[in-house]
Tab-separated table of C-alpha atoms in Angstrom:
chain	number	residue	atom	x	y	z
A	1	MET	CA	-24.735	-1.881	-27.355
A	2	ILE	CA	-25.369	-3.623	-24.070
A	3	HIS	CA	-26.159	-7.190	-24.362
A	4	THR	CA	-27.802	-9.583	-21.263
A	5	LEU	CA	-24.079	-11.136	-21.027
A	6	HIS	CA	-22.606	-8.364	-20.579
A	7	LEU	CA	-24.802	-7.911	-17.713
A	8	GLU	CA	-24.451	-10.866	-16.384
A	9	THR	CA	-21.018	-10.950	-16.958
A	10	LYS	CA	-21.077	-7.702	-14.423
A	11	LEU	CA	-22.273	-9.265	-11.653
A	12	VAL	CA	-20.058	-12.882	-11.381
A	13	SER	CA	-17.096	-9.921	-12.014
A	14	GLU	CA	-18.270	-8.341	-8.787
A	15	GLU	CA	-18.163	-11.778	-7.016
A	16	LEU	CA	-14.866	-12.687	-8.124
A	17	CYS	CA	-13.205	-9.090	-7.197
A	18	ALA	CA	-14.706	-9.734	-3.861
A	19	LEU	CA	-13.072	-12.736	-3.617
A	20	LEU	CA	-9.726	-11.620	-5.096
A	21	ARG	CA	-9.404	-9.110	-2.167
A	22	GLN	CA	-10.601	-11.707	0.482
A	23	VAL	CA	-7.720	-13.966	-0.395
A	24	ASP	CA	-5.177	-11.043	-0.550
A	25	PRO	CA	-2.098	-12.083	1.708
A	26	ALA	CA	-2.974	-9.185	3.918
A	27	VAL	CA	-5.897	-10.115	4.675
A	28	PHE	CA	-6.542	-14.283	4.241
A	29	ALA	CA	-7.087	-16.277	7.874
A	30	PHE	CA	-7.429	-20.221	7.631
A	31	ARG	CA	-10.775	-19.544	9.340
A	32	ASP	CA	-11.874	-17.969	5.997
A	33	GLU	CA	-11.176	-20.863	3.715
A	34	PRO	CA	-14.650	-22.808	4.139
A	35	GLU	CA	-16.106	-19.484	2.919
A	36	VAL	CA	-13.448	-19.097	-0.060
A	37	ARG	CA	-14.279	-22.186	-1.375
A	38	ALA	CA	-17.886	-21.685	-1.477
A	39	ARG	CA	-17.404	-18.130	-3.127
A	40	VAL	CA	-15.166	-19.869	-5.691
A	41	ASP	CA	-17.711	-22.874	-6.374
A	42	ARG	CA	-20.376	-20.091	-6.787
A	43	VAL	CA	-17.880	-18.794	-9.403
A	44	ALA	CA	-17.527	-21.737	-11.177
A	45	SER	CA	-20.614	-22.401	-11.681
A	46	ARG	CA	-21.723	-18.878	-12.958
A	47	LEU	CA	-19.015	-18.671	-15.119
A	48	ARG	CA	-19.729	-22.594	-16.537
A	49	GLU	CA	-23.434	-20.654	-17.059
A	50	LEU	CA	-22.066	-18.025	-18.791
A	51	VAL	CA	-19.863	-19.798	-21.525
A	52	VAL	CA	-22.870	-21.895	-22.286
A	53	ALA	CA	-25.099	-18.766	-23.031
A	54	ALA	CA	-22.407	-17.120	-24.891
A	55	GLU	CA	-21.671	-19.807	-27.183
A	56	ARG	CA	-25.414	-20.342	-27.793
A	57	ASP	CA	-25.958	-16.788	-28.574
A	58	ASP	CA	-25.903	-15.925	-32.272
A	59	ALA	CA	-24.604	-13.043	-32.209
A	60	GLY	CA	-21.757	-13.596	-33.804
A	61	GLY	CA	-18.498	-11.557	-33.746
A	62	ALA	CA	-19.895	-8.904	-31.677
A	63	LEU	CA	-19.801	-10.950	-28.584
A	64	GLU	CA	-16.614	-12.944	-29.432
A	65	ARG	CA	-13.957	-11.263	-27.488
A	66	LEU	CA	-16.254	-11.767	-24.785
A	67	ARG	CA	-16.712	-15.369	-25.085
A	68	GLU	CA	-13.008	-16.180	-25.445
A	69	ARG	CA	-12.430	-14.273	-22.126
A	70	LEU	CA	-14.757	-15.685	-20.153
A	71	ARG	CA	-13.599	-19.245	-20.973
A	72	ALA	CA	-9.883	-18.054	-20.389
A	73	LEU	CA	-11.138	-16.867	-16.381
A	74	LEU	CA	-13.537	-20.309	-16.295
A	75	ALA	CA	-9.832	-22.366	-17.184
A	76	ALA	CA	-7.743	-19.842	-14.458
A	77	VAL	CA	-10.537	-20.652	-11.614
A	78	GLU	CA	-10.715	-24.163	-12.270
A	79	ARG	CA	-6.850	-24.917	-12.804
A	80	ALA	CA	-5.941	-23.052	-9.854
A	81	THR	CA	-8.561	-23.767	-7.275
A	82	PRO	CA	-6.894	-25.802	-4.549
A	83	THR	CA	-6.839	-28.718	-3.511
A	84	ARG	CA	-6.918	-29.356	0.652
A	85	THR	CA	-3.175	-28.836	1.490
A	86	PRO	CA	-1.115	-28.113	4.574
A	87	SER	CA	-0.462	-24.220	3.624
A	88	PRO	CA	-4.198	-22.662	2.614
A	89	LYS	CA	-2.707	-19.061	2.576
A	90	THR	CA	-0.135	-20.120	-0.002
A	91	ALA	CA	-2.013	-21.937	-2.090
A	92	TRP	CA	-4.860	-19.031	-1.692
A	93	ILE	CA	-1.655	-16.462	-2.885
A	94	ALA	CA	-1.134	-18.644	-5.915
A	95	PHE	CA	-4.878	-18.799	-6.811
A	96	GLN	CA	-5.376	-15.112	-7.211
A	97	ARG	CA	-1.761	-14.765	-9.230
A	98	GLU	CA	-3.021	-17.155	-11.786
A	99	VAL	CA	-6.715	-15.821	-11.397
A	100	GLN	CA	-6.232	-12.152	-11.828
A	101	PRO	CA	-4.365	-11.831	-15.111
A	102	ALA	CA	-7.679	-13.745	-16.894
A	103	TYR	CA	-9.991	-11.204	-14.494
A	104	GLU	CA	-8.581	-7.904	-15.737
A	105	SER	CA	-8.442	-9.233	-19.176
A	106	LEU	CA	-12.408	-10.071	-18.969
A	107	LEU	CA	-12.981	-5.994	-17.433
A	108	LEU	CA	-11.471	-4.667	-20.202
A	109	THR	CA	-13.598	-5.997	-22.522
A	110	LEU	CA	-16.734	-4.911	-20.168
A	111	ARG	CA	-15.172	-1.289	-19.835
A	112	GLY	CA	-16.955	1.009	-22.073
A	113	VAL	CA	-19.514	-1.275	-22.067
A	114	VAL	CA	-21.090	-1.209	-18.507
A	115	VAL	CA	-19.855	0.413	-15.340
A	116	ALA	CA	-17.204	-2.692	-14.918
A	117	PRO	CA	-15.460	-3.604	-11.063
A	118	PRO	CA	-12.598	-1.994	-10.485
A	119	SER	CA	-8.996	-3.779	-10.605
A	120	VAL	CA	-7.839	-5.301	-7.602
A	121	ARG	CA	-4.211	-4.254	-6.558
A	122	PRO	CA	-2.619	-7.158	-4.158
A	123	THR	CA	-0.321	-6.933	-1.543
A	124	ASN	CA	3.368	-6.668	-3.257
A	125	HIS	CA	5.770	-6.249	-0.502
A	126	ALA	CA	8.699	-6.188	-3.279
A	127	ARG	CA	6.180	-3.541	-5.241
A	128	SER	CA	6.603	-1.261	-1.883
A	129	LEU	CA	10.106	-1.480	-0.861
A	130	TRP	CA	10.548	-0.441	-4.477
A	131	HIS	CA	8.231	2.391	-4.247
A	132	VAL	CA	9.873	3.336	-1.071
A	133	ALA	CA	13.543	3.074	-2.169
A	134	SER	CA	12.567	4.912	-5.457
A	135	GLY	CA	10.839	7.697	-4.299
A	136	LEU	CA	14.043	8.312	-1.580
A	137	SER	CA	16.446	8.327	-4.528
A	138	VAL	CA	14.675	10.818	-6.504
A	139	LEU	CA	14.707	13.026	-3.488
A	140	GLY	CA	18.617	12.952	-3.182
A	141	LEU	CA	18.809	13.683	-6.571
A	142	ILE	CA	16.800	16.831	-6.486
A	143	GLN	CA	18.800	17.810	-3.706
A	144	LEU	CA	22.127	16.707	-4.927
A	145	LEU	CA	21.643	17.946	-8.692
A	146	PRO	CA	23.149	21.817	-9.014
A	147	GLU	CA	20.538	23.036	-11.445
A	148	ARG	CA	16.685	22.676	-12.049
A	149	GLY	CA	17.972	22.056	-16.003
A	150	TRP	CA	19.530	18.561	-14.571
A	151	LEU	CA	16.737	17.638	-13.232
A	152	VAL	CA	14.316	18.036	-15.972
A	153	ALA	CA	17.154	16.299	-18.653
A	154	VAL	CA	16.984	13.422	-16.008
A	155	SER	CA	13.569	13.210	-15.563
A	156	GLY	CA	12.541	14.269	-19.031
A	157	ALA	CA	15.449	11.350	-20.352
A	158	PHE	CA	13.522	9.080	-17.716
A	159	ALA	CA	10.174	10.002	-18.857
A	160	ALA	CA	10.636	9.108	-22.541
A	161	ALA	CA	12.364	5.953	-22.129
A	162	ALA	CA	8.938	4.823	-20.310
A	163	TRP	CA	6.488	6.312	-22.840
A	164	SER	CA	8.783	4.882	-25.518
A	165	MET	CA	8.175	1.209	-23.784
A	166	GLU	CA	4.021	1.947	-23.472
A	167	ILE	CA	4.544	2.332	-27.350
A	168	ALA	CA	6.449	-0.513	-27.670
A	169	ARG	CA	4.230	-2.939	-25.337
A	170	ARG	CA	0.684	-1.811	-27.259
A	171	GLY	CA	2.098	-2.319	-31.046
A	172	SER	CA	3.017	-5.759	-29.731
A	173	GLU	CA	2.216	-8.174	-27.489
A	174	ARG	CA	5.387	-10.178	-27.506
A	175	VAL	CA	7.219	-7.181	-26.100
A	176	ASN	CA	4.398	-6.624	-23.403
A	177	ASP	CA	4.914	-10.511	-22.221
A	178	ARG	CA	8.630	-9.706	-22.072
A	179	LEU	CA	8.195	-6.484	-20.177
A	180	MET	CA	5.869	-8.033	-17.546
A	181	ARG	CA	8.382	-10.594	-17.068
A	182	VAL	CA	11.079	-8.304	-16.493
A	183	PHE	CA	9.040	-6.075	-14.060
A	184	ARG	CA	6.804	-8.988	-12.934
A	185	LEU	CA	7.919	-8.875	-9.142
A	186	VAL	CA	6.855	-4.975	-8.933
A	187	ALA	CA	3.991	-5.538	-11.609
A	188	HIS	CA	0.221	-5.464	-10.478
A	189	PRO	CA	-1.501	-7.541	-12.911
A	190	HIS	CA	-3.526	-4.946	-14.550
A	191	GLU	CA	-0.770	-3.162	-15.660
A	192	ARG	CA	-0.496	-5.560	-18.496
A	193	TYR	CA	-3.550	-3.779	-20.359
A	194	ARG	CA	-2.638	-0.048	-18.776
A	195	VAL	CA	-0.190	2.761	-18.745
A	196	ASN	CA	2.636	1.668	-16.183
A	197	SER	CA	2.207	3.679	-12.900
A	198	SER	CA	6.221	3.684	-12.953
A	199	THR	CA	5.374	5.834	-16.282
A	200	TRP	CA	2.673	8.151	-14.756
A	201	TYR	CA	5.564	8.810	-12.251
A	202	VAL	CA	8.577	9.789	-14.114
A	203	THR	CA	5.374	12.151	-16.413
A	204	ALA	CA	4.839	13.360	-13.263
A	205	LEU	CA	8.809	13.688	-11.597
A	206	LEU	CA	9.194	15.981	-14.847
A	207	LEU	CA	6.533	18.323	-14.718
A	208	LEU	CA	7.932	18.426	-11.051
A	209	ALA	CA	11.367	18.854	-12.332
A	210	LEU	CA	9.694	21.901	-15.147
A	211	PHE	CA	7.803	24.055	-12.614
A	212	GLY	CA	8.318	22.825	-8.966
A	213	ASN	CA	10.935	24.578	-6.484
A	214	ARG	CA	13.337	22.654	-5.076
A	215	LEU	CA	10.816	22.110	-1.637
A	216	SER	CA	7.684	21.459	-3.227
A	217	GLN	CA	9.406	19.055	-5.100
A	218	SER	CA	10.530	17.176	-2.172
A	219	LEU	CA	7.766	17.455	-0.075
A	220	ALA	CA	5.719	15.839	-3.518
A	221	VAL	CA	8.239	12.949	-3.839
A	222	VAL	CA	8.228	11.894	-0.103
A	223	VAL	CA	4.805	11.879	0.518
A	224	LEU	CA	4.077	9.417	-2.223
A	225	ALA	CA	7.556	7.461	-1.557
A	226	VAL	CA	6.033	7.051	2.234
A	227	ALA	CA	2.401	7.733	2.419
A	228	ASP	CA	0.943	5.806	-0.669
A	229	PRO	CA	2.517	2.361	0.948
A	230	ALA	CA	1.076	3.152	4.545
A	231	ALA	CA	-2.047	3.734	3.385
A	232	ALA	CA	-2.426	0.308	1.325
A	233	LEU	CA	-0.671	-1.700	4.217
A	234	ILE	CA	-3.019	0.011	7.404
A	235	GLY	CA	-6.201	0.108	5.212
A	236	ARG	CA	-5.889	-3.547	3.709
A	237	ARG	CA	-5.109	-5.219	7.065
A	238	PHE	CA	-7.495	-2.749	9.413
A	239	GLY	CA	-9.702	-0.779	6.729
A	240	ARG	CA	-13.397	-1.094	8.111
A	241	THR	CA	-14.644	1.888	7.791
A	242	ARG	CA	-15.219	1.799	3.680
A	243	LEU	CA	-15.236	5.696	1.421
A	244	LEU	CA	-14.249	5.695	-1.874
A	245	ASP	CA	-13.737	3.173	-4.789
A	246	ASN	CA	-12.878	0.792	-1.725
A	247	ARG	CA	-10.202	2.771	0.389
A	248	SER	CA	-10.984	3.072	4.030
A	249	LEU	CA	-10.601	6.299	6.519
A	250	GLU	CA	-8.172	4.210	8.159
A	251	GLY	CA	-6.069	3.621	5.481
A	252	THR	CA	-6.644	7.426	4.795
A	253	LEU	CA	-5.746	8.936	7.855
A	254	ALA	CA	-2.528	6.496	7.762
A	255	PHE	CA	-1.994	8.248	4.316
A	256	PHE	CA	-2.295	12.017	5.995
A	257	ALA	CA	-0.414	10.652	8.829
A	258	ALA	CA	2.239	9.475	7.023
A	259	GLY	CA	2.668	12.134	4.703
A	260	ALA	CA	3.102	15.080	7.314
A	261	LEU	CA	5.576	13.108	9.327
A	262	SER	CA	7.674	12.350	6.423
A	263	SER	CA	7.649	15.958	5.177
A	264	LEU	CA	8.638	17.231	8.382
A	265	LEU	CA	11.232	14.942	8.734
A	266	VAL	CA	12.375	16.395	5.036
A	267	MET	CA	12.186	20.118	5.999
A	268	TRP	CA	13.929	19.662	9.129
A	269	ALA	CA	16.810	17.676	7.040
A	270	LEU	CA	16.982	21.070	4.309
A	271	GLY	CA	17.524	23.693	6.918
A	272	PRO	CA	16.626	26.250	9.191
A	273	ALA	CA	12.670	27.529	9.119
A	274	SER	CA	10.386	28.017	11.771
A	275	LEU	CA	8.338	25.495	13.624
A	276	SER	CA	4.700	26.569	12.579
A	277	SER	CA	5.277	27.181	8.977
A	278	ARG	CA	7.200	23.412	8.956
A	279	LEU	CA	4.245	22.280	10.839
A	280	VAL	CA	1.989	23.858	8.156
A	281	LEU	CA	3.564	22.747	5.010
A	282	ALA	CA	3.510	19.219	6.702
A	283	ALA	CA	-0.225	19.342	7.256
A	284	VAL	CA	-0.900	20.799	3.839
A	285	ALA	CA	1.400	18.153	2.007
A	286	GLY	CA	-0.081	15.202	4.124
A	287	LEU	CA	-3.832	16.330	3.308
A	288	ALA	CA	-3.631	17.162	-0.305
A	289	GLY	CA	-1.835	13.434	-0.670
A	290	ALA	CA	-5.100	11.443	1.410
A	291	ALA	CA	-7.727	13.759	-0.288
A	292	THR	CA	-5.888	12.936	-3.785
A	293	GLU	CA	-5.029	9.610	-3.450
A	294	LEU	CA	-9.181	9.061	-1.890
A	295	PHE	CA	-10.263	10.616	-4.859
A	296	SER	CA	-7.930	8.662	-7.777
A	297	SER	CA	-10.606	6.604	-9.353
A	298	ARG	CA	-9.695	7.699	-12.710
A	299	MET	CA	-6.472	8.931	-12.741
A	300	ASP	CA	-3.013	6.905	-11.327
A	301	ASP	CA	-2.608	8.302	-8.190
A	302	ASN	CA	1.332	8.181	-9.106
A	303	PHE	CA	0.507	10.632	-10.799
A	304	THR	CA	-1.868	13.105	-9.532
A	305	ILE	CA	-0.526	13.040	-5.766
A	306	PRO	CA	3.217	14.386	-6.282
A	307	VAL	CA	1.636	17.203	-8.643
A	308	ALA	CA	-1.412	17.943	-6.324
A	309	VAL	CA	1.018	17.689	-3.347
A	310	ALA	CA	3.680	20.164	-4.620
A	311	ALA	CA	0.507	22.305	-5.702
A	312	ALA	CA	-0.211	22.793	-2.519
A	313	VAL	CA	2.590	23.303	-1.055
A	314	THR	CA	3.625	26.151	-3.393
A	315	VAL	CA	0.380	27.652	-2.635
A	316	ALA	CA	0.339	27.191	1.410
A	317	GLY	CA	3.517	29.422	0.686
A	318	ALA	CA	6.401	27.010	-0.616
A	319	GLY	CA	7.011	29.340	-3.298
């Protein structure tokens, strides 16, 4: 049942979503600080009104979780709002890190009741480096392991471990807190409440090991490793033309270019083949990855991109 409070909370959460994106370290500029402070004041004022309304409402337990999360979000905003500081960018990055977990918790309450705004994925250079390093490591395994069975065994072991951790942290908040602290440098805040992207990634690797061939596996892995961080970097810094789910035309084009170029380099390193076939497969890999990333709003793109790229390359002639 949709309550008026849910609808009002949705509007405030949309404003907060825009605020968290505005203070992202990739785009924050000192000249924007007055606007950011005004936006924080509006959000805090509306949250106070919602907390009062929630405490006054007599709907009983039906809204209790929403009340708790509104209070927690208001407390986080008030606690994290920086005073005047000689380093405003650093202060607002700290604000984003403090407020975003409470924002994601509120979204969890709204989903299933109203159409909630999306999770915010802040710029995280450590995560991007981890993304590239893990992808290149897997690429090395694909080339070095002598038989398919070895890759199935390795990817299966990683997938089993990842899903075991997912089950454990769903059953225990203490385990969830500990794992989020362990992976805090590379985890997004929203992953506290969702299946981790790395879990989806190793699941995709298991499918590639079972059904792909060496070339399709290699291109799928390298496209995700290189093009996804490139699209995020370009999209956040230079994206102006919005497409779907806050993705930009500039980021999508960067994905295609990085995916096609990295695929071409991998094929060149793997051995002899005609230039025309390399160019076709590189274009197919880049296009499949970019299109899948653009439309992956409901499923994690760490799963959908490698699976889609491998399938597209196989259909185009890798098989």
